[in-house]
Amino acid sequence: MKRRNNYMRPITLLFILGWLVGRPATGQQTLTLSLERTIEIAADSSLQSFRSKNLYLSSYWQYRTYQAGRLPSLSLNLTPASYYRYIAQRYDSQNNIDIYRPQQNYSASGGLMVNQNFDFLGGSFYLQSDLEYLRNFGDTKSTQYSSIPVRVGYYQDLLGYNPFKWEKRIEPLKYEKAKKQLLYELEGVSETATTYFFNLAMAQTEYDIAREFSASADTLYRIGQERLKIASISQADLLTLKLDAINYKNRLKNAEISMKRSMSALAAFLNLDKTTEIRLELPERPRNLEISLDEAIVMARENNPSYLDMRQQVMEAEQSVDKTRKESVFDASFRASVGFNQVSDQFRYAYQDLMRQDIVSVSVSIPLIDWGVRKGKYNMAKNNLIIAQIAARQEEQTVEEDVLMTVSEFNMQQDLIVSAEEAMELAEMAYNETRQRFIIGKADLNSLTLSQQRQQEARQNYISALQNYWLSYFKIRKLTLHDFETGTSLFSLYEYKHGF
């Protein structure tokens, strides 16, 4: 809903007072909603929709973080001040003894590092430049500057496990799932909005029926009083008419309470003022739309985020198996760097006559006795992979069964709506005819009561048929992310409008 802002330029105080006095008092706001408009407001303003969109944004920034990790990173590392005061053990060569001497020093360091991950091998290249200042205090004072103008290096695990390769496979899949999950949740919002809409529609229908029957019961009771005078009905029938009038008044009050409760629930879901009075426009009988079961299953396999979630779980289990298998033997890493460095007691000489600095190291860690810890982790990872694969097949069967049942129900609901509408019209005609016959004394009270019940049941059945139809319709859209009425993909349409 849009709020109106009143912007007023400086005018005379008299005109302001006149405007305030003449302005009508605001009371309870009345809003008329169709099913389409209800869904639009829910998608835009409901807390459920807001939650779904923020969950997607969380996944979006996670994917952006993954993409940023593939780019070079530049970092500045600083240690502005570091002070040490301690007693150190030193060897006195003249006396051939160890002595203890107090030491004090102050140091500061800083450096720049550029890092680039190498996805193909799983290692990292880095470019580094460092400068360190060291000042010693005490009996012997000295100052030193240590510089590394440039150093190029590479770090690589030698196990064969490449985390970057798995990230390259999993992260785009997770983001694709997040996009489709957003549409899935938004269609779920439409489903929930439809439920609230028809709950209120049913409550309003029951209220309207109760109001009509209450007014009719009062009229029939007055007519019964006149007919009793001419002995056209019995005293028992008149008492029954009076009882009906009382019961319908009580029923009207209960129906009003139920309607207000349903109205407040719909307003709260749409994030509107809970005091808003809502009147509904029921959707017309939909046109015939036959959905092919085979096409629905194909669309579900292409678009339903559950399939992507299953793939992600299996892939993550495969990643764990790959990692634990390659780490179950030993750990090994390789590091190499080439650069220059220099040390001087003056800063201006710290970057002159640079010396070559080469570092090559290979480290290996071999478990001799670990009591089967690594083997156990590997076996657990294999079992988890089997569980993930079985769960994926079960979830696939569940989704396809859900699509099958929903499409079958939807195709039947269209015939049910036609039958329910016809039954409602016939029940209305039968009630009016029986009522007129009762007024002129050609129908008994039992026939009138029965026709009232049939009319009420027929109107409620029609509302239920409409609700079931639209719930099935939006559930199919949610399961397949496909609009079968227009033949368009909801994912492609949303991607075009909002630019995924």
JSON list of N, CA and C in Angstrom, two decimals, residues 246-289:
[
{"chain": "A", "resi": 246, "resn": "ILE", "atom": "N", "xyz": [-33.48, -17.52, 17.21]},
{"chain": "A", "resi": 246, "resn": "ILE", "atom": "CA", "xyz": [-32.50, -17.29, 18.27]},
{"chain": "A", "resi": 246, "resn": "ILE", "atom": "C", "xyz": [-31.16, -17.92, 17.91]},
{"chain": "A", "resi": 247, "resn": "ASN", "atom": "N", "xyz": [-31.21, -19.14, 17.40]},
{"chain": "A", "resi": 247, "resn": "ASN", "atom": "CA", "xyz": [-29.96, -19.84, 17.05]},
{"chain": "A", "resi": 247, "resn": "ASN", "atom": "C", "xyz": [-29.21, -19.11, 15.93]},
{"chain": "A", "resi": 248, "resn": "TYR", "atom": "N", "xyz": [-29.94, -18.59, 14.94]},
{"chain": "A", "resi": 248, "resn": "TYR", "atom": "CA", "xyz": [-29.26, -17.90, 13.85]},
{"chain": "A", "resi": 248, "resn": "TYR", "atom": "C", "xyz": [-28.66, -16.57, 14.30]},
{"chain": "A", "resi": 249, "resn": "LYS", "atom": "N", "xyz": [-29.27, -15.93, 15.29]},
{"chain": "A", "resi": 249, "resn": "LYS", "atom": "CA", "xyz": [-28.66, -14.71, 15.84]},
{"chain": "A", "resi": 249, "resn": "LYS", "atom": "C", "xyz": [-27.35, -15.05, 16.55]},
{"chain": "A", "resi": 250, "resn": "ASN", "atom": "N", "xyz": [-27.37, -16.13, 17.32]},
{"chain": "A", "resi": 250, "resn": "ASN", "atom": "CA", "xyz": [-26.12, -16.56, 17.99]},
{"chain": "A", "resi": 250, "resn": "ASN", "atom": "C", "xyz": [-25.08, -16.99, 16.95]},
{"chain": "A", "resi": 251, "resn": "ARG", "atom": "N", "xyz": [-25.57, -17.69, 15.95]},
{"chain": "A", "resi": 251, "resn": "ARG", "atom": "CA", "xyz": [-24.64, -18.13, 14.89]},
{"chain": "A", "resi": 251, "resn": "ARG", "atom": "C", "xyz": [-24.06, -16.93, 14.16]},
{"chain": "A", "resi": 252, "resn": "LEU", "atom": "N", "xyz": [-24.85, -15.89, 13.97]},
{"chain": "A", "resi": 252, "resn": "LEU", "atom": "CA", "xyz": [-24.37, -14.68, 13.31]},
{"chain": "A", "resi": 252, "resn": "LEU", "atom": "C", "xyz": [-23.25, -14.02, 14.12]},
{"chain": "A", "resi": 253, "resn": "LYS", "atom": "N", "xyz": [-23.40, -14.00, 15.43]},
{"chain": "A", "resi": 253, "resn": "LYS", "atom": "CA", "xyz": [-22.37, -13.42, 16.28]},
{"chain": "A", "resi": 253, "resn": "LYS", "atom": "C", "xyz": [-21.08, -14.24, 16.21]},
{"chain": "A", "resi": 254, "resn": "ASN", "atom": "N", "xyz": [-21.22, -15.56, 16.27]},
{"chain": "A", "resi": 254, "resn": "ASN", "atom": "CA", "xyz": [-20.03, -16.41, 16.17]},
{"chain": "A", "resi": 254, "resn": "ASN", "atom": "C", "xyz": [-19.36, -16.29, 14.81]},
{"chain": "A", "resi": 255, "resn": "ALA", "atom": "N", "xyz": [-20.18, -16.18, 13.76]},
{"chain": "A", "resi": 255, "resn": "ALA", "atom": "CA", "xyz": [-19.62, -16.02, 12.42]},
{"chain": "A", "resi": 255, "resn": "ALA", "atom": "C", "xyz": [-18.89, -14.69, 12.29]},
{"chain": "A", "resi": 256, "resn": "GLU", "atom": "N", "xyz": [-19.41, -13.65, 12.94]},
{"chain": "A", "resi": 256, "resn": "GLU", "atom": "CA", "xyz": [-18.74, -12.35, 12.90]},
{"chain": "A", "resi": 256, "resn": "GLU", "atom": "C", "xyz": [-17.38, -12.42, 13.61]},
{"chain": "A", "resi": 257, "resn": "ILE", "atom": "N", "xyz": [-17.35, -13.12, 14.74]},
{"chain": "A", "resi": 257, "resn": "ILE", "atom": "CA", "xyz": [-16.07, -13.28, 15.46]},
{"chain": "A", "resi": 257, "resn": "ILE", "atom": "C", "xyz": [-15.07, -14.04, 14.60]},
{"chain": "A", "resi": 258, "resn": "SER", "atom": "N", "xyz": [-15.52, -15.12, 13.97]},
{"chain": "A", "resi": 258, "resn": "SER", "atom": "CA", "xyz": [-14.64, -15.92, 13.12]},
{"chain": "A", "resi": 258, "resn": "SER", "atom": "C", "xyz": [-14.16, -15.11, 11.92]},
{"chain": "A", "resi": 259, "resn": "MET", "atom": "N", "xyz": [-15.03, -14.29, 11.35]},
{"chain": "A", "resi": 259, "resn": "MET", "atom": "CA", "xyz": [-14.65, -13.47, 10.20]},
{"chain": "A", "resi": 259, "resn": "MET", "atom": "C", "xyz": [-13.60, -12.44, 10.60]},
{"chain": "A", "resi": 260, "resn": "LYS", "atom": "N", "xyz": [-13.78, -11.81, 11.75]},
{"chain": "A", "resi": 260, "resn": "LYS", "atom": "CA", "xyz": [-12.80, -10.82, 12.20]},
{"chain": "A", "resi": 260, "resn": "LYS", "atom": "C", "xyz": [-11.45, -11.47, 12.49]},
{"chain": "A", "resi": 261, "resn": "ARG", "atom": "N", "xyz": [-11.49, -12.69, 13.02]},
{"chain": "A", "resi": 261, "resn": "ARG", "atom": "CA", "xyz": [-10.25, -13.39, 13.30]},
{"chain": "A", "resi": 261, "resn": "ARG", "atom": "C", "xyz": [-9.51, -13.71, 11.99]},
{"chain": "A", "resi": 262, "resn": "SER", "atom": "N", "xyz": [-10.24, -14.19, 10.99]},
{"chain": "A", "resi": 262, "resn": "SER", "atom": "CA", "xyz": [-9.63, -14.50, 9.70]},
{"chain": "A", "resi": 262, "resn": "SER", "atom": "C", "xyz": [-9.15, -13.23, 9.00]},
{"chain": "A", "resi": 263, "resn": "MET", "atom": "N", "xyz": [-9.90, -12.15, 9.16]},
{"chain": "A", "resi": 263, "resn": "MET", "atom": "CA", "xyz": [-9.51, -10.88, 8.56]},
{"chain": "A", "resi": 263, "resn": "MET", "atom": "C", "xyz": [-8.23, -10.35, 9.19]},
{"chain": "A", "resi": 264, "resn": "SER", "atom": "N", "xyz": [-8.14, -10.46, 10.51]},
{"chain": "A", "resi": 264, "resn": "SER", "atom": "CA", "xyz": [-6.93, -10.01, 11.20]},
{"chain": "A", "resi": 264, "resn": "SER", "atom": "C", "xyz": [-5.74, -10.86, 10.80]},
{"chain": "A", "resi": 265, "resn": "ALA", "atom": "N", "xyz": [-5.94, -12.17, 10.62]},
{"chain": "A", "resi": 265, "resn": "ALA", "atom": "CA", "xyz": [-4.84, -13.05, 10.23]},
{"chain": "A", "resi": 265, "resn": "ALA", "atom": "C", "xyz": [-4.34, -12.70, 8.83]},
{"chain": "A", "resi": 266, "resn": "LEU", "atom": "N", "xyz": [-5.25, -12.42, 7.90]},
{"chain": "A", "resi": 266, "resn": "LEU", "atom": "CA", "xyz": [-4.83, -12.04, 6.55]},
{"chain": "A", "resi": 266, "resn": "LEU", "atom": "C", "xyz": [-4.11, -10.70, 6.57]},
{"chain": "A", "resi": 267, "resn": "ALA", "atom": "N", "xyz": [-4.63, -9.73, 7.32]},
{"chain": "A", "resi": 267, "resn": "ALA", "atom": "CA", "xyz": [-3.97, -8.42, 7.40]},
{"chain": "A", "resi": 267, "resn": "ALA", "atom": "C", "xyz": [-2.58, -8.54, 8.01]},
{"chain": "A", "resi": 268, "resn": "ALA", "atom": "N", "xyz": [-2.43, -9.38, 9.03]},
{"chain": "A", "resi": 268, "resn": "ALA", "atom": "CA", "xyz": [-1.11, -9.56, 9.65]},
{"chain": "A", "resi": 268, "resn": "ALA", "atom": "C", "xyz": [-0.14, -10.22, 8.67]},
{"chain": "A", "resi": 269, "resn": "PHE", "atom": "N", "xyz": [-0.63, -11.20, 7.90]},
{"chain": "A", "resi": 269, "resn": "PHE", "atom": "CA", "xyz": [0.26, -11.86, 6.94]},
{"chain": "A", "resi": 269, "resn": "PHE", "atom": "C", "xyz": [0.71, -10.89, 5.85]},
{"chain": "A", "resi": 270, "resn": "LEU", "atom": "N", "xyz": [-0.20, -10.01, 5.42]},
{"chain": "A", "resi": 270, "resn": "LEU", "atom": "CA", "xyz": [0.13, -9.03, 4.38]},
{"chain": "A", "resi": 270, "resn": "LEU", "atom": "C", "xyz": [0.88, -7.83, 4.94]},
{"chain": "A", "resi": 271, "resn": "ASN", "atom": "N", "xyz": [1.12, -7.83, 6.25]},
{"chain": "A", "resi": 271, "resn": "ASN", "atom": "CA", "xyz": [1.84, -6.74, 6.90]},
{"chain": "A", "resi": 271, "resn": "ASN", "atom": "C", "xyz": [1.04, -5.43, 6.82]},
{"chain": "A", "resi": 272, "resn": "LEU", "atom": "N", "xyz": [-0.29, -5.55, 6.92]},
{"chain": "A", "resi": 272, "resn": "LEU", "atom": "CA", "xyz": [-1.17, -4.39, 6.94]},
{"chain": "A", "resi": 272, "resn": "LEU", "atom": "C", "xyz": [-1.59, -4.09, 8.38]},
{"chain": "A", "resi": 273, "resn": "ASP", "atom": "N", "xyz": [-2.25, -2.96, 8.56]},
{"chain": "A", "resi": 273, "resn": "ASP", "atom": "CA", "xyz": [-2.81, -2.64, 9.86]},
{"chain": "A", "resi": 273, "resn": "ASP", "atom": "C", "xyz": [-3.86, -3.70, 10.21]},
{"chain": "A", "resi": 274, "resn": "LYS", "atom": "N", "xyz": [-3.77, -4.25, 11.42]},
{"chain": "A", "resi": 274, "resn": "LYS", "atom": "CA", "xyz": [-4.68, -5.34, 11.80]},
{"chain": "A", "resi": 274, "resn": "LYS", "atom": "C", "xyz": [-6.13, -4.89, 11.90]},
{"chain": "A", "resi": 275, "resn": "THR", "atom": "N", "xyz": [-6.35, -3.58, 11.99]},
{"chain": "A", "resi": 275, "resn": "THR", "atom": "CA", "xyz": [-7.73, -3.08, 12.06]},
{"chain": "A", "resi": 275, "resn": "THR", "atom": "C", "xyz": [-8.32, -2.84, 10.68]},
{"chain": "A", "resi": 276, "resn": "THR", "atom": "N", "xyz": [-7.57, -3.12, 9.63]},
{"chain": "A", "resi": 276, "resn": "THR", "atom": "CA", "xyz": [-8.07, -2.90, 8.27]},
{"chain": "A", "resi": 276, "resn": "THR", "atom": "C", "xyz": [-9.25, -3.83, 8.00]},
{"chain": "A", "resi": 277, "resn": "GLU", "atom": "N", "xyz": [-10.34, -3.24, 7.51]},
{"chain": "A", "resi": 277, "resn": "GLU", "atom": "CA", "xyz": [-11.50, -4.04, 7.12]},
{"chain": "A", "resi": 277, "resn": "GLU", "atom": "C", "xyz": [-11.31, -4.48, 5.67]},
{"chain": "A", "resi": 278, "resn": "ILE", "atom": "N", "xyz": [-11.30, -5.79, 5.46]},
{"chain": "A", "resi": 278, "resn": "ILE", "atom": "CA", "xyz": [-11.01, -6.34, 4.14]},
{"chain": "A", "resi": 278, "resn": "ILE", "atom": "C", "xyz": [-12.25, -7.02, 3.59]},
{"chain": "A", "resi": 279, "resn": "ARG", "atom": "N", "xyz": [-12.58, -6.65, 2.37]},
{"chain": "A", "resi": 279, "resn": "ARG", "atom": "CA", "xyz": [-13.63, -7.33, 1.62]},
{"chain": "A", "resi": 279, "resn": "ARG", "atom": "C", "xyz": [-12.99, -7.99, 0.41]},
{"chain": "A", "resi": 280, "resn": "LEU", "atom": "N", "xyz": [-13.47, -9.15, 0.09]},
{"chain": "A", "resi": 280, "resn": "LEU", "atom": "CA", "xyz": [-12.82, -9.95, -0.95]},
{"chain": "A", "resi": 280, "resn": "LEU", "atom": "C", "xyz": [-13.68, -10.05, -2.21]},
{"chain": "A", "resi": 281, "resn": "GLU", "atom": "N", "xyz": [-12.97, -10.10, -3.32]},
{"chain": "A", "resi": 281, "resn": "GLU", "atom": "CA", "xyz": [-13.61, -10.39, -4.61]},
{"chain": "A", "resi": 281, "resn": "GLU", "atom": "C", "xyz": [-13.16, -11.80, -5.02]},
{"chain": "A", "resi": 282, "resn": "LEU", "atom": "N", "xyz": [-14.09, -12.72, -5.02]},
{"chain": "A", "resi": 282, "resn": "LEU", "atom": "CA", "xyz": [-13.73, -14.09, -5.36]},
{"chain": "A", "resi": 282, "resn": "LEU", "atom": "C", "xyz": [-13.31, -14.18, -6.83]},
{"chain": "A", "resi": 283, "resn": "PRO", "atom": "N", "xyz": [-12.29, -14.98, -7.10]},
{"chain": "A", "resi": 283, "resn": "PRO", "atom": "CA", "xyz": [-11.89, -15.15, -8.51]},
{"chain": "A", "resi": 283, "resn": "PRO", "atom": "C", "xyz": [-12.97, -15.89, -9.29]},
{"chain": "A", "resi": 284, "resn": "GLU", "atom": "N", "xyz": [-13.08, -15.57, -10.57]},
{"chain": "A", "resi": 284, "resn": "GLU", "atom": "CA", "xyz": [-14.06, -16.24, -11.40]},
{"chain": "A", "resi": 284, "resn": "GLU", "atom": "C", "xyz": [-13.64, -17.68, -11.65]},
{"chain": "A", "resi": 285, "resn": "ARG", "atom": "N", "xyz": [-14.60, -18.45, -12.15]},
{"chain": "A", "resi": 285, "resn": "ARG", "atom": "CA", "xyz": [-14.27, -19.83, -12.47]},
{"chain": "A", "resi": 285, "resn": "ARG", "atom": "C", "xyz": [-13.19, -19.86, -13.53]},
{"chain": "A", "resi": 286, "resn": "PRO", "atom": "N", "xyz": [-12.07, -20.52, -13.26]},
{"chain": "A", "resi": 286, "resn": "PRO", "atom": "CA", "xyz": [-10.94, -20.49, -14.20]},
{"chain": "A", "resi": 286, "resn": "PRO", "atom": "C", "xyz": [-11.27, -21.25, -15.48]},
{"chain": "A", "resi": 287, "resn": "ARG", "atom": "N", "xyz": [-10.56, -20.85, -16.51]},
{"chain": "A", "resi": 287, "resn": "ARG", "atom": "CA", "xyz": [-10.73, -21.55, -17.79]},
{"chain": "A", "resi": 287, "resn": "ARG", "atom": "C", "xyz": [-10.10, -22.93, -17.69]},
{"chain": "A", "resi": 288, "resn": "ASN", "atom": "N", "xyz": [-10.54, -23.82, -18.55]},
{"chain": "A", "resi": 288, "resn": "ASN", "atom": "CA", "xyz": [-10.02, -25.18, -18.52]},
{"chain": "A", "resi": 288, "resn": "ASN", "atom": "C", "xyz": [-8.53, -25.19, -18.87]},
{"chain": "A", "resi": 289, "resn": "LEU", "atom": "N", "xyz": [-7.75, -25.84, -18.03]},
{"chain": "A", "resi": 289, "resn": "LEU", "atom": "CA", "xyz": [-6.30, -25.93, -18.22]},
{"chain": "A", "resi": 289, "resn": "LEU", "atom": "C", "xyz": [-5.88, -27.34, -17.86]}
]
